[in-house]
Amino acid sequence: KQWYQRRVAITAGKEEKHQFNLSYEQKNQLAAYWRQCMLGPYHPDKLNPGYFDFVGNDRKKAWEALGEISSNGAMAGFCNLLETVCPDLVPWIRHKKRERENKMKDEKEKEAA
């Protein structure tokens, strides 16, 4: 779940920018996985885009196609798709995690001194 939350933050621009290009279909698929995690399986009451909302309708179709997969399955699908599109993402996340851990360690050492 932590890996999923980290990837969502990166794609939403909440984390340091990481360059990757997504196709329209990939963006729709990521949105569908995210909705499945947050809202569960598709139901018209959860999302009913207007007739001329082409993007919303495409995202609805992608979400609907996921069927009854679990939240964990959707998280895994989200992470796998993002890692396929951007294979250097995992090493980059690990590098950022080590940087953060080292910074925290240095701060603790300064406080102890």
Coordinates of N, CA and C in Angstrom, one line a residue:
K1 N 0.8 -1.2 0.0 CA 0.0 0.0 0.0 C 0.9 1.3 0.0
Q2 N 2.0 1.2 0.7 CA 2.9 2.4 0.8 C 3.4 2.7 -0.6
W3 N 3.8 1.6 -1.4 CA 4.3 1.8 -2.7 C 3.2 2.5 -3.6
Y4 N 2.0 2.0 -3.4 CA 0.9 2.6 -4.2 C 0.7 4.1 -3.9
Q5 N 0.7 4.4 -2.6 CA 0.5 5.8 -2.2 C 1.6 6.7 -2.7
R6 N 2.8 6.2 -2.7 CA 4.0 6.9 -3.2 C 3.8 7.2 -4.7
R7 N 3.4 6.2 -5.5 CA 3.2 6.4 -6.9 C 2.0 7.3 -7.2
V8 N 1.0 7.3 -6.4 CA -0.1 8.2 -6.6 C 0.3 9.6 -6.4
A9 N 1.1 9.8 -5.3 CA 1.6 11.1 -5.1 C 2.5 11.6 -6.2
I10 N 3.3 10.8 -6.8 CA 4.2 11.2 -7.9 C 3.4 11.5 -9.1
T11 N 2.4 10.7 -9.4 CA 1.6 11.0 -10.6 C 0.7 12.3 -10.4
A12 N 0.3 12.6 -9.2 CA -0.5 13.7 -8.9 C 0.4 15.0 -8.8
G13 N 1.7 14.9 -8.9 CA 2.5 16.0 -8.8 C 2.8 16.5 -7.4
K14 N 2.4 15.7 -6.4 CA 2.7 16.1 -5.0 C 4.1 15.8 -4.5
E15 N 4.8 15.0 -5.2 CA 6.1 14.6 -4.9 C 7.0 15.4 -5.9
E16 N 8.3 15.3 -5.7 CA 9.3 15.9 -6.6 C 9.0 15.4 -8.0
K17 N 9.1 16.2 -9.0 CA 8.7 15.9 -10.4 C 9.6 14.7 -10.9
H18 N 9.0 13.8 -11.5 CA 9.7 12.7 -12.2 C 9.2 12.6 -13.6
Q19 N 10.0 12.6 -14.6 CA 9.6 12.7 -16.0 C 9.2 11.3 -16.5
F20 N 8.0 11.3 -17.0 CA 7.5 10.2 -17.7 C 6.3 10.6 -18.5
N21 N 6.1 10.0 -19.7 CA 5.0 10.4 -20.6 C 4.0 9.2 -20.6
L22 N 2.7 9.6 -20.4 CA 1.7 8.6 -20.4 C 0.8 8.8 -21.6
S23 N 0.4 7.8 -22.2 CA -0.6 7.9 -23.3 C -2.0 8.2 -22.7
Y24 N -2.9 8.6 -23.6 CA -4.3 8.8 -23.1 C -4.9 7.6 -22.5
E25 N -4.7 6.4 -23.1 CA -5.2 5.2 -22.6 C -4.6 4.8 -21.2
Q26 N -3.3 5.0 -21.1 CA -2.6 4.8 -19.8 C -3.1 5.7 -18.7
K27 N -3.4 6.9 -19.0 CA -3.9 7.9 -18.0 C -5.3 7.4 -17.6
N28 N -6.1 7.0 -18.6 CA -7.5 6.5 -18.2 C -7.4 5.2 -17.4
Q29 N -6.4 4.3 -17.7 CA -6.3 3.1 -16.9 C -5.9 3.4 -15.5
L30 N -4.9 4.3 -15.3 CA -4.5 4.7 -14.0 C -5.6 5.3 -13.2
A31 N -6.4 6.2 -13.9 CA -7.6 6.8 -13.2 C -8.6 5.7 -12.8
A32 N -8.7 4.7 -13.6 CA -9.7 3.6 -13.3 C -9.2 2.8 -12.1
Y33 N -7.9 2.5 -12.1 CA -7.3 1.8 -10.9 C -7.5 2.6 -9.6
W34 N -7.2 3.9 -9.7 CA -7.3 4.8 -8.6 C -8.8 4.8 -8.1
R35 N -9.7 4.9 -9.0 CA -11.2 4.9 -8.6 C -11.6 3.6 -7.9
Q36 N -11.0 2.5 -8.5 CA -11.4 1.2 -7.9 C -10.8 1.1 -6.5
C37 N -9.7 1.6 -6.3 CA -9.1 1.6 -4.9 C -9.9 2.5 -3.9
M38 N -10.3 3.6 -4.4 CA -10.9 4.6 -3.5 C -12.4 4.4 -3.4
L39 N -13.1 4.0 -4.5 CA -14.5 3.9 -4.5 C -15.1 2.5 -4.6
G40 N -14.3 1.6 -4.9 CA -14.7 0.2 -5.2 C -15.2 0.0 -6.6
P41 N -15.8 -1.1 -6.9 CA -16.3 -1.3 -8.3 C -17.2 -0.3 -8.8
Y42 N -17.2 -0.1 -10.2 CA -18.0 0.9 -10.8 C -19.5 0.7 -10.5
H43 N -20.1 1.8 -10.3 CA -21.6 1.9 -10.2 C -22.0 3.2 -10.7
P44 N -23.1 3.3 -11.5 CA -23.5 4.6 -12.1 C -23.7 5.7 -11.1
D45 N -24.0 5.4 -9.9 CA -24.2 6.4 -8.8 C -22.9 7.1 -8.4
K46 N -21.8 6.3 -8.7 CA -20.5 6.8 -8.3 C -19.9 7.8 -9.3
L47 N -20.2 7.5 -10.6 CA -19.7 8.4 -11.7 C -20.6 8.2 -12.9
N48 N -21.1 9.4 -13.2 CA -22.0 9.3 -14.4 C -21.7 10.6 -15.2
P49 N -20.7 10.5 -16.1 CA -20.3 11.7 -16.8 C -21.4 12.1 -17.9
G50 N -21.4 13.3 -18.3 CA -22.3 13.8 -19.3 C -22.1 13.2 -20.6
Y51 N -23.0 13.3 -21.5 CA -22.9 12.7 -22.8 C -21.7 13.3 -23.6
F52 N -21.4 14.6 -23.5 CA -20.3 15.2 -24.2 C -19.0 15.2 -23.4
D53 N -19.0 14.5 -22.3 CA -17.7 14.4 -21.5 C -17.0 13.2 -22.0
F54 N -16.3 13.4 -23.1 CA -15.6 12.3 -23.7 C -14.5 11.6 -22.9
V55 N -13.7 12.5 -22.2 CA -12.7 11.9 -21.3 C -13.4 11.2 -20.1
G56 N -14.4 11.8 -19.5 CA -15.1 11.1 -18.4 C -15.7 9.8 -18.8
N57 N -16.2 9.8 -20.0 CA -16.8 8.5 -20.5 C -15.8 7.5 -20.8
D58 N -14.6 7.9 -21.3 CA -13.5 6.9 -21.5 C -13.0 6.4 -20.2
R59 N -12.9 7.2 -19.2 CA -12.4 6.8 -17.9 C -13.5 5.9 -17.2
K60 N -14.7 6.2 -17.4 CA -15.8 5.4 -16.9 C -15.7 4.0 -17.5
K61 N -15.5 3.9 -18.8 CA -15.4 2.6 -19.5 C -14.2 1.8 -18.9
A62 N -13.1 2.5 -18.7 CA -11.9 1.8 -18.2 C -12.2 1.3 -16.8
W63 N -12.9 2.1 -16.0 CA -13.2 1.7 -14.6 C -14.2 0.5 -14.6
E64 N -15.2 0.6 -15.5 CA -16.2 -0.4 -15.6 C -15.6 -1.8 -16.0
A65 N -14.6 -1.7 -16.9 CA -13.9 -2.9 -17.3 C -13.1 -3.6 -16.2
L66 N -12.8 -2.9 -15.2 CA -12.1 -3.6 -14.1 C -13.0 -4.6 -13.3
G67 N -14.3 -4.4 -13.4 CA -15.2 -5.4 -12.8 C -15.1 -5.4 -11.3
E68 N -14.9 -6.5 -10.7 CA -15.0 -6.7 -9.3 C -13.6 -6.9 -8.7
I69 N -12.5 -6.4 -9.3 CA -11.2 -6.7 -8.7 C -11.1 -5.9 -7.4
S70 N -10.4 -6.5 -6.5 CA -10.3 -5.9 -5.1 C -9.4 -4.6 -5.1
S71 N -9.5 -3.9 -4.0 CA -8.7 -2.7 -3.9 C -7.2 -3.0 -4.0
N72 N -6.8 -4.1 -3.4 CA -5.4 -4.6 -3.5 C -5.0 -4.9 -4.9
G73 N -5.9 -5.5 -5.6 CA -5.7 -5.8 -7.0 C -5.5 -4.6 -7.9
A74 N -6.4 -3.6 -7.6 CA -6.3 -2.3 -8.3 C -5.0 -1.6 -8.0
M75 N -4.6 -1.6 -6.7 CA -3.3 -1.0 -6.3 C -2.1 -1.6 -7.1
A76 N -2.2 -3.0 -7.1 CA -1.1 -3.7 -7.8 C -1.1 -3.3 -9.3
G77 N -2.3 -3.3 -9.9 CA -2.4 -2.9 -11.3 C -1.9 -1.5 -11.6
F78 N -2.2 -0.6 -10.7 CA -1.7 0.8 -10.8 C -0.2 0.8 -10.8
C79 N 0.4 0.2 -9.8 CA 1.8 0.1 -9.6 C 2.5 -0.5 -10.8
N80 N 2.0 -1.7 -11.2 CA 2.6 -2.4 -12.4 C 2.5 -1.6 -13.7
L81 N 1.4 -0.9 -13.9 CA 1.3 -0.1 -15.1 C 2.3 1.1 -15.1
L82 N 2.4 1.7 -13.9 CA 3.3 2.8 -13.8 C 4.8 2.4 -14.0
E83 N 5.1 1.2 -13.4 CA 6.5 0.7 -13.5 C 6.8 0.3 -14.9
T84 N 5.8 -0.2 -15.7 CA 6.0 -0.6 -17.1 C 6.2 0.7 -17.9
V85 N 5.5 1.7 -17.7 CA 5.7 3.0 -18.4 C 7.0 3.7 -18.1
C86 N 7.4 3.6 -16.8 CA 8.6 4.3 -16.3 C 9.4 3.3 -15.5
P87 N 10.2 2.5 -16.2 CA 11.0 1.4 -15.5 C 12.0 1.9 -14.5
D88 N 12.4 3.2 -14.6 CA 13.4 3.7 -13.7 C 12.7 4.3 -12.4
L89 N 11.4 4.2 -12.3 CA 10.7 4.8 -11.2 C 11.1 4.1 -9.9
V90 N 11.1 2.8 -9.9 CA 11.4 2.1 -8.6 C 12.8 2.4 -8.1
P91 N 13.9 2.4 -8.9 CA 15.2 2.8 -8.3 C 15.2 4.3 -7.9
W92 N 14.4 5.1 -8.5 CA 14.4 6.5 -8.1 C 13.7 6.7 -6.8
I93 N 12.6 5.9 -6.6 CA 11.9 6.0 -5.3 C 12.8 5.5 -4.2
R94 N 13.5 4.4 -4.5 CA 14.4 3.8 -3.4 C 15.5 4.8 -3.1
H95 N 16.0 5.5 -4.1 CA 17.0 6.5 -3.9 C 16.5 7.7 -3.0
K96 N 15.3 8.1 -3.3 CA 14.7 9.2 -2.5 C 14.4 8.7 -1.1
K97 N 14.0 7.5 -0.9 CA 13.8 7.0 0.4 C 15.1 6.9 1.2
R98 N 16.2 6.5 0.6 CA 17.5 6.5 1.3 C 17.9 7.9 1.6
E99 N 17.7 8.8 0.7 CA 18.0 10.2 1.0 C 17.3 10.7 2.3
R100 N 16.0 10.5 2.3 CA 15.2 10.9 3.4 C 15.6 10.2 4.7
E101 N 15.9 8.9 4.7 CA 16.4 8.2 5.9 C 17.7 8.8 6.3
N102 N 18.6 9.0 5.4 CA 19.9 9.6 5.8 C 19.8 11.0 6.4
K103 N 18.9 11.8 5.9 CA 18.6 13.1 6.4 C 18.1 13.0 7.8
M104 N 17.2 12.1 8.1 CA 16.6 11.9 9.4 C 17.7 11.4 10.4
K105 N 18.5 10.5 9.9 CA 19.6 10.0 10.7 C 20.6 11.1 11.1
D106 N 20.9 12.0 10.1 CA 21.8 13.1 10.4 C 21.2 14.1 11.4
E107 N 19.9 14.3 11.3 CA 19.2 15.2 12.2 C 19.2 14.7 13.6
K108 N 19.0 13.4 13.8 CA 19.0 12.7 15.1 C 20.4 12.8 15.7
E109 N 21.4 12.6 14.9 CA 22.8 12.7 15.4 C 23.1 14.1 15.8
K110 N 22.7 15.1 15.1 CA 22.9 16.5 15.5 C 22.2 16.8 16.8
E111 N 21.0 16.3 17.0 CA 20.2 16.5 18.2 C 20.9 15.9 19.4
A112 N 21.5 14.7 19.2 CA 22.1 13.9 20.3 C 23.5 14.6 20.7
A113 N 24.1 15.3 19.8 CA 25.4 15.9 20.0 C 25.3 17.2 20.9

